[in-house]
Short mmCIF file of C-alpha atoms and ligand atoms in Angstrom, two decimals:
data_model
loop_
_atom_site.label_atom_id
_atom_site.label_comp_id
_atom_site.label_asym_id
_atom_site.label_seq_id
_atom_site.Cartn_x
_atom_site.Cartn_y
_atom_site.Cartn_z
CA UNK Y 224 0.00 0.00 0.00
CA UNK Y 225 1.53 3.47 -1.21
CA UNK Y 226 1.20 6.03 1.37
CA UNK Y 227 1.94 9.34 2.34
CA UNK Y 228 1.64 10.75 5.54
CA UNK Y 229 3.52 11.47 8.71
CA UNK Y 230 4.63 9.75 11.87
CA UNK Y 231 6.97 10.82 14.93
CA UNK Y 232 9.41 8.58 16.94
CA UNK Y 233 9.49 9.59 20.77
CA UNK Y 234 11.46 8.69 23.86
CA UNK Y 235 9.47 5.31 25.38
CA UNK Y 236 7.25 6.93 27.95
CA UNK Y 237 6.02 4.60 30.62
CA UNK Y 238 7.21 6.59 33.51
CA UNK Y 239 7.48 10.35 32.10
CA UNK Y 240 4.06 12.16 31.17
CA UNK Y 241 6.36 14.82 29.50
CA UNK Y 242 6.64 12.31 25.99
CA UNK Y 243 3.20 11.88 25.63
CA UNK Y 244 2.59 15.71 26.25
CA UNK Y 245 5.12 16.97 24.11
CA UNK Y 246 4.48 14.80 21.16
CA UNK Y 247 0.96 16.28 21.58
CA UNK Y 248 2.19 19.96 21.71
CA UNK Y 249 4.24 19.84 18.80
CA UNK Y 250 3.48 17.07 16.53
CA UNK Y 251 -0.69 16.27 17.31
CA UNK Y 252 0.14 12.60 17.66
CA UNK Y 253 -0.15 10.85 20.79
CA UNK Y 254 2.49 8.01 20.82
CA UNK Y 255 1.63 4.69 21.84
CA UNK Y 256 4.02 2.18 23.96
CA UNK Y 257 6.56 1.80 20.96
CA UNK Y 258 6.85 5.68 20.83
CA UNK Y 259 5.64 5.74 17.16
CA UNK Y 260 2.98 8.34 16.53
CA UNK Y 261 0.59 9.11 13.60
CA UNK Y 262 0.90 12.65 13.70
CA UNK Y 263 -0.41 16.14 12.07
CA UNK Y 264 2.91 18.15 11.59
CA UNK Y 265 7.21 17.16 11.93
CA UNK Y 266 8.29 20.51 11.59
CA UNK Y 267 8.38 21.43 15.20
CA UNK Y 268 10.43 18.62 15.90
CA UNK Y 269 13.60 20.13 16.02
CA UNK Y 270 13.59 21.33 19.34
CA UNK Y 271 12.15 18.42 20.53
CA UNK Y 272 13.30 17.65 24.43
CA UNK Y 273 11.89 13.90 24.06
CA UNK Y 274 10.48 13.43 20.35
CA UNK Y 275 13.61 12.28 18.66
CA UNK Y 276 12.56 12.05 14.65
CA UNK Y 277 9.56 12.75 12.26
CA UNK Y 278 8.97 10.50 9.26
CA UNK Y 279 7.26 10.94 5.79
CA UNK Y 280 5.96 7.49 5.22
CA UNK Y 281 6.22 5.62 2.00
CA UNK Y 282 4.58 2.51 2.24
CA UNK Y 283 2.73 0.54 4.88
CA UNK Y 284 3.09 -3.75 3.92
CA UNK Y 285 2.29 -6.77 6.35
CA UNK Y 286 5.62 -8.37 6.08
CA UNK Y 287 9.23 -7.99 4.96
CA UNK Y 288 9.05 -9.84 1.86
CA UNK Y 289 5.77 -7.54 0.92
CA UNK Y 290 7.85 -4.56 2.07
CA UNK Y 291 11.12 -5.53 -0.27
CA UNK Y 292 8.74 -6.21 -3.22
CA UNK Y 293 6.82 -2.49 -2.56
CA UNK Y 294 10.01 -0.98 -2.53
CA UNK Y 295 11.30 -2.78 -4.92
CA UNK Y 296 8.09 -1.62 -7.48
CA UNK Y 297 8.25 1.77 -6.66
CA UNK Y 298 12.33 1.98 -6.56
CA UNK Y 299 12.44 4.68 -9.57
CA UNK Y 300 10.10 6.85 -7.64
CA UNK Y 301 12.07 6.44 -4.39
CA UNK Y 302 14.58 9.27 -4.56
CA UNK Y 303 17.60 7.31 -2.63
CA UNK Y 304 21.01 8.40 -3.69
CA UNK Y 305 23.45 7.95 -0.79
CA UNK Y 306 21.08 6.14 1.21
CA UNK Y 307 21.05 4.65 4.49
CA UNK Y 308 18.04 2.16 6.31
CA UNK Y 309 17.56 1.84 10.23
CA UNK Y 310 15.04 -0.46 12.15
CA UNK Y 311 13.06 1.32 14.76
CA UNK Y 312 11.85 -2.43 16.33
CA UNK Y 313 12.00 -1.56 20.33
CA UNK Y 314 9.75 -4.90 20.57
CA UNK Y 315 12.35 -6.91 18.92
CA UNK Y 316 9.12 -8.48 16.48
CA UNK Y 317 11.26 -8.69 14.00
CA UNK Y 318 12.77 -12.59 13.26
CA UNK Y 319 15.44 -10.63 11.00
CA UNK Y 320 18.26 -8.99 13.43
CA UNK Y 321 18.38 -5.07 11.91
CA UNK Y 322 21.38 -5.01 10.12
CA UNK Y 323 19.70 -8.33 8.21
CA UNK Y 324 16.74 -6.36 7.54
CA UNK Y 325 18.54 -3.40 6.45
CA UNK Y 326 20.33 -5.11 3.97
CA UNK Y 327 17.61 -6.95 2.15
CA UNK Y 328 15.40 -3.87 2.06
CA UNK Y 329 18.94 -1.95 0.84
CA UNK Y 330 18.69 -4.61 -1.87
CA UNK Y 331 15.82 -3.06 -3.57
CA UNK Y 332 16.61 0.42 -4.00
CA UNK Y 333 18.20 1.34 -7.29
CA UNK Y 334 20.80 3.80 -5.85
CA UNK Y 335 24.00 3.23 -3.57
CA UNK Y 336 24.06 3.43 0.13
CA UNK Y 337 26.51 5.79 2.19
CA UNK Y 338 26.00 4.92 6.09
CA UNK Y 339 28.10 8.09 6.85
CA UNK Y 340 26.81 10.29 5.03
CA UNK Y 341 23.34 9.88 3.90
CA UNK Y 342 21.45 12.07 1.56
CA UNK Y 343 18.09 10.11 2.24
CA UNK Y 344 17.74 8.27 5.74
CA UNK Y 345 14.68 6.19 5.98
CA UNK Y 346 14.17 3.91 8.92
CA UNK Y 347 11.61 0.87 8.82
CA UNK Y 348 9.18 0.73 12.05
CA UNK Y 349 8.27 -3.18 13.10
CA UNK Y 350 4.74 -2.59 14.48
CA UNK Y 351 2.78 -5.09 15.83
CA UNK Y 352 0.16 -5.75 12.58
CA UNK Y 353 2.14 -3.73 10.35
CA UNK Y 354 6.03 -2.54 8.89
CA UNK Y 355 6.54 1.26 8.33
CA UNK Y 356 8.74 3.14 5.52
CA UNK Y 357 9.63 5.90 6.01
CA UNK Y 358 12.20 8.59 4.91
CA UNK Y 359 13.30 10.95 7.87
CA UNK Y 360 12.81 14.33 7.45
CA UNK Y 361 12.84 16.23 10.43
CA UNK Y 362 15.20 15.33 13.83
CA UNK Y 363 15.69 16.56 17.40
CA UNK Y 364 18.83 18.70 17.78
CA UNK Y 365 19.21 17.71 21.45
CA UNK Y 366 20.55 21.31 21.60
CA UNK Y 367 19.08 21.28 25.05
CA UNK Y 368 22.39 18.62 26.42
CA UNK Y 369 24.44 21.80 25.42
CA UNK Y 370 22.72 23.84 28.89
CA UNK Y 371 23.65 21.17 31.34
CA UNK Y 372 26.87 22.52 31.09
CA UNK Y 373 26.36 26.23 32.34
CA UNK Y 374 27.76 27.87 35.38
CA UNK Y 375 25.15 27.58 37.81
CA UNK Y 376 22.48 25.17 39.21
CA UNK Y 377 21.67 24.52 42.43
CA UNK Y 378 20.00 21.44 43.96
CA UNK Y 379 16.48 22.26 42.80
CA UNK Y 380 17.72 23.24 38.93
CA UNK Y 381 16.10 21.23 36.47
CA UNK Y 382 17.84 19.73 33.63
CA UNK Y 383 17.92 20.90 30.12
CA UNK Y 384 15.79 18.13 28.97
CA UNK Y 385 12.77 18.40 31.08
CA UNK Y 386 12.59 22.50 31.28
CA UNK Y 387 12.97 22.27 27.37
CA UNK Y 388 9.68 19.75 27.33
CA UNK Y 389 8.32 22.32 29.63
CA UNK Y 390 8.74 24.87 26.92
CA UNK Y 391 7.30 22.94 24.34
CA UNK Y 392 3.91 22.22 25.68
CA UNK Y 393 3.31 25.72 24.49
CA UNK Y 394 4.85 26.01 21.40
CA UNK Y 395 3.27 29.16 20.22
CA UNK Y 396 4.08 31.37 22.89
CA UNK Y 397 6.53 34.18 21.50
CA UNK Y 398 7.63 35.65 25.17
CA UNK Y 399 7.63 33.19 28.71
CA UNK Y 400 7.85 34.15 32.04
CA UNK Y 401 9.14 32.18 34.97
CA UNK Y 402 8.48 33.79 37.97
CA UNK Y 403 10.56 31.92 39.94
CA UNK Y 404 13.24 31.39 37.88
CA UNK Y 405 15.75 30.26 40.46
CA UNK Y 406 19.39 29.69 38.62
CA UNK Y 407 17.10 30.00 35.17
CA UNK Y 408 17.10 26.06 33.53
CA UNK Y 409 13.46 27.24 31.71
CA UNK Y 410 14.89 31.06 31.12
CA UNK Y 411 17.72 29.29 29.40
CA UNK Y 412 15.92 27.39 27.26
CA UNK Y 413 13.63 29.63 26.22
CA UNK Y 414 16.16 32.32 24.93
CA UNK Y 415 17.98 29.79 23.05
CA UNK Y 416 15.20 28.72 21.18
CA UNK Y 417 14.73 32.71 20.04
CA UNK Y 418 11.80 32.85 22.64
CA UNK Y 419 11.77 37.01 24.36
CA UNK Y 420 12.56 35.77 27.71
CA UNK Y 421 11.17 36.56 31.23
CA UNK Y 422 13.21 35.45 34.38
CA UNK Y 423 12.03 36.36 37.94
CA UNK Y 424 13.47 35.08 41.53
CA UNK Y 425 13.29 37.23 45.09
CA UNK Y 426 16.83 35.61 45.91
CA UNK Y 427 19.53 38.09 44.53
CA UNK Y 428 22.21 35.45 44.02
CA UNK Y 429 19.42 33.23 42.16
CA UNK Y 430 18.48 36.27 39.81
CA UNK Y 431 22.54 37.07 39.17
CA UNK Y 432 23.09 32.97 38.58
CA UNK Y 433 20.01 33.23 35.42
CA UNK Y 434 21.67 36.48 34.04
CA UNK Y 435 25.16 34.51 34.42
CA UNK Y 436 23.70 31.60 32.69
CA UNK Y 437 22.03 33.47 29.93
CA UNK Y 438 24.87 35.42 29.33
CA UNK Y 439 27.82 32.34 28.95
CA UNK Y 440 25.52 30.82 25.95
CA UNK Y 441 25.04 34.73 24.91
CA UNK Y 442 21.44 34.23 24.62
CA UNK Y 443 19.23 37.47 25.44
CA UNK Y 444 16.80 37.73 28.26
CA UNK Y 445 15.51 40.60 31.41
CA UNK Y 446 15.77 39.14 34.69
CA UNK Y 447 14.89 40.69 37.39
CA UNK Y 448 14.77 40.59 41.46
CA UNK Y 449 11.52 40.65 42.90
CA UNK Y 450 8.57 39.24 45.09
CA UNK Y 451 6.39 37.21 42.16
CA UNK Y 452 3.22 37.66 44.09
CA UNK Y 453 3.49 41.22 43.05
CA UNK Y 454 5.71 41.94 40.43
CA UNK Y 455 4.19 42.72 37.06
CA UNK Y 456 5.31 41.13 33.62
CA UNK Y 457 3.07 40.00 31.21
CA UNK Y 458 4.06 37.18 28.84
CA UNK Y 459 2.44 34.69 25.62
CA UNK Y 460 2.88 31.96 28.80
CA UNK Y 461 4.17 31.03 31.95
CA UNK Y 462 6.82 28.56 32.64
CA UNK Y 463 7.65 27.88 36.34
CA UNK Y 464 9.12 25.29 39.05
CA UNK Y 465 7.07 26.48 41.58
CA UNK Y 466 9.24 26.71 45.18
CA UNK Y 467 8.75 23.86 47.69
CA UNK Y 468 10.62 22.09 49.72
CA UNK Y 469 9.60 18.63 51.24
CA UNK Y 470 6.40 19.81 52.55
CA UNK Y 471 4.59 22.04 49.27
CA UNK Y 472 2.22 22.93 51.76
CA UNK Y 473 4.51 24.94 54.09
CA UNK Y 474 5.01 27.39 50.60
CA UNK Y 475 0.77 27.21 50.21
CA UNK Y 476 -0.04 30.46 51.03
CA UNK Y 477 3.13 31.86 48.85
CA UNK Y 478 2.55 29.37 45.82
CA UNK Y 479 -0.88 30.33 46.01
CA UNK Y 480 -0.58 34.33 45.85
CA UNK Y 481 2.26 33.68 42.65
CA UNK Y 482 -0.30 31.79 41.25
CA UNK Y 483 -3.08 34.24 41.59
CA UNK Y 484 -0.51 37.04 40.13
CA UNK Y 485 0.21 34.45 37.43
CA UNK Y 486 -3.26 34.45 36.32
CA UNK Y 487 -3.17 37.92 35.49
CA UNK Y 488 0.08 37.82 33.54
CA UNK Y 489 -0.28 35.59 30.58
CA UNK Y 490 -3.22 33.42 28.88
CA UNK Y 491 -1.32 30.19 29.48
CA UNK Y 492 0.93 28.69 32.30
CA UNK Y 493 2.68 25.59 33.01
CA UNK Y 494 3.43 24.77 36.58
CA UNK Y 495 5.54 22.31 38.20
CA UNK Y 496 4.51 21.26 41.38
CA UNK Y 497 5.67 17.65 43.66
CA UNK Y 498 1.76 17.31 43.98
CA UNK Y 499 -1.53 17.64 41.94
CA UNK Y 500 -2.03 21.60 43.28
CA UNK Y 501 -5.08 21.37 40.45
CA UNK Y 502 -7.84 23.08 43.00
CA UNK Y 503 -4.79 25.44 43.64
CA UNK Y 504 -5.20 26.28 40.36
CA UNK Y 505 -8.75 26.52 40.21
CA UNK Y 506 -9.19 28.48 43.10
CA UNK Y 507 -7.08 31.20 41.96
CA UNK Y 508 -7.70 31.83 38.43
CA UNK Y 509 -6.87 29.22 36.11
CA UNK Y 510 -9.16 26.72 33.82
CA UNK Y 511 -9.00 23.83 32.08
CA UNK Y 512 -6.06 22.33 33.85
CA UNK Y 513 -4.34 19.04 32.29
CA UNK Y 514 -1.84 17.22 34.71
CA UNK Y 515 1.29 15.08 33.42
CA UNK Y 516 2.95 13.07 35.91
CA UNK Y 517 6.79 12.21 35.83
CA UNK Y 518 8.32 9.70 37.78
CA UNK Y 519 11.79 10.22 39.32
CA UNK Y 520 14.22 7.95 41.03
CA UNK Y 521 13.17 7.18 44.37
CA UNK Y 522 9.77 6.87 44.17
CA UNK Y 523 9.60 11.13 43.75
CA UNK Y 524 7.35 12.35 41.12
CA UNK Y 525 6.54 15.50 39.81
CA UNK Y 526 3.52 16.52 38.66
CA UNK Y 527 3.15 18.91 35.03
CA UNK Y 528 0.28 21.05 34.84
CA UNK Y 529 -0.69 22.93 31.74
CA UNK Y 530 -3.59 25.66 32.37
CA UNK Y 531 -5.00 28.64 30.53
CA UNK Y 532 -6.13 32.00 32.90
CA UNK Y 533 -9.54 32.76 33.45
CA UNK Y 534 -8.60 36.30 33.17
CA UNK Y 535 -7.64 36.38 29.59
C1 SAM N 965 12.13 25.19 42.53
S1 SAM N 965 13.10 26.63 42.50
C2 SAM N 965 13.32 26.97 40.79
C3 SAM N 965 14.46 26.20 40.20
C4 SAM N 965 14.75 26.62 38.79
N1 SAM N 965 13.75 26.11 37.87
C5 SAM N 965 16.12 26.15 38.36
O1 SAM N 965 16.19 25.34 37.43
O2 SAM N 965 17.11 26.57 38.96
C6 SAM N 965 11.96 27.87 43.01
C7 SAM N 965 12.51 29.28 43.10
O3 SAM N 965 11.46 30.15 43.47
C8 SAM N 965 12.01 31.24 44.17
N2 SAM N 965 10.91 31.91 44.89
C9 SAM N 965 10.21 31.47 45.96
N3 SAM N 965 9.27 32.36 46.31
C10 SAM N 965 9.37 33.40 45.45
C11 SAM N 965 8.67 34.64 45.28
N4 SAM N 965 7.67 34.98 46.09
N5 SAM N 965 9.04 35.45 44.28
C12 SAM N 965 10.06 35.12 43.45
N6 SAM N 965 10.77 33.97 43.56
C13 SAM N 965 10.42 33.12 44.54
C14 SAM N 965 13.05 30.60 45.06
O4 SAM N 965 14.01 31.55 45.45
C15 SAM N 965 13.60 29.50 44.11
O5 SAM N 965 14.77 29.94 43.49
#
């Protein structure tokens, strides 16, 4: 069967709502427990934090031999000069080992393979009923690794990784706020992905640490030292770790006054919290609330929520 449409290959997310919700965001495919995902649009997937590739697929077949004889029919259609095949099969379905695969498939294009240097990458997905082709046309830059490396962080920074996935779940928003920016992991990625960025923390040394950090990758950004439950900034969205130590609710009636501020700052706000704070939420100002849970080491989870102000 001849096909053309587009799927997305994500990070395997049993423990980490973030892959699910970020393939969402930016793609409009929900990927199942292979990380493969039908989806709407690939062109947001270069700064990806756990959506690693986006496919154009070329034909959809039952088995390997129906695959190698598709391919094989529509080889002078199949633009394939310096090619190169991978095998996405995380279920190991597949009776041929990859590189076994690869080669047979590699057998019926017309054109000559360069592993090193491809000009056309496709990758074949083992499903369970069915085999993928697909060329790849859009990939993760990871650029996000490059941040782990910056001055400061402190025991409650976030890694590049997650506050990029933060990010994405809203991937229209031109400006972001984080109101409590702490050594600025979300202010950091934001800037570097050309976003006007909006760092706030009442700690002096925090608020120095985010301008440090912004300014070793050279990336732009205001950040500035005050008390979030007052201090005005308005933003496309907020993106904030929200303070707490091991007991949220010792920080409740601070969380809750930066979250009623929040409300009147942007449409949109994700907050990170170590507990479902969704009534928080509701009770001061906020709608619609989705929560993503993601499992840490330990047994520690931390809990995603993406809401939109009733204010706006
Ligand atoms: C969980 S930490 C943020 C960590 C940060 N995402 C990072 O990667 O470094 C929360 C921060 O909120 C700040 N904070 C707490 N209450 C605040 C308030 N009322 N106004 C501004 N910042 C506040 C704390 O100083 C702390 O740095």
């Amino acid at each position: 069967m001849a096909s053309n449409w587009h799927v997305a290959i994500t990070a395997r997310g049993e423990r980490n709502g973030l892959v699910q919700a970020e393939a969402m965001a930016l793609t409009g495919g929900t990927p199942d427990a292979d990380g493969v995902a039908v989806c709407e649009r690939i062109d947001r997937i270069d700064r990806a934090a756990y959506v690693h590739r986006g496919l154009r697929i070329i034909l959809s077949t039952r088995t390997i031999d129906e695959l190698r004889d598709a391919i094989a029919a529509r080889a002078s259609t199949i633009a394939s000069d310096r090619f190169r095949i991978d095998v996405h099969d995380p279920e190991r379905r597949s009776p041929l080992g990859r590189i076994e695969m690869a080669i047979s498939l590699a057998d019926a294009l017309q054109e000559f393979p360069d592993l090193r240097d491809p000009l056309h990458h496709f990758l074949v997905i083992v499903g369970e009923h069915n085999l993928l082709f697909g060329e790849i046309e859009a990939e993760s830059t990871a650029s996000y690794r490059l941040h782990d490396s910056k001055p400061w962080t402190t025991s409650s920074s976030l890694d590049g990784r997650f506050s990029r996935a933060l990010i994405n779940l809203v991937p229209d928003a031109r400006s972001i706020l984080d109101p409590c920016c702490g050594a600025g992991s979300i202010v950091v990625e934001a800037a570097s992905l050309g976003i006007e960025a909006f760092g706030v923390d009442w700690k002096p040394a925090l608020a120095g640490m985010t301008r440090e950090n912004l300014a070793h990758f050279g990336y732009p950004g205001t950040v500035v030292q005050a008390d979030s439950r007052t201090h005005v900034q308005h933003a496309d969205a907020i993106v904030t770790d929200l303070p707490y130590g091991h007991a949220i609710n010792a920080d409740e009636g601070i969380i809750r006054a930066i979250l009623e501020q929040s409300a009147g700052l942007a449409p949109r706000a994700v907050f990170v919290a170590p507990a479902n704070i969704t009534t928080w939420l509701t009770d001061t100002g906020f709608t619609n609330v989705q929560v993503h849970t993601v499992m840490k080491r330990r047994g520690f989870t931390r809990w995603v929520h993406v809401a939109e102000s009733t204010i706006f």
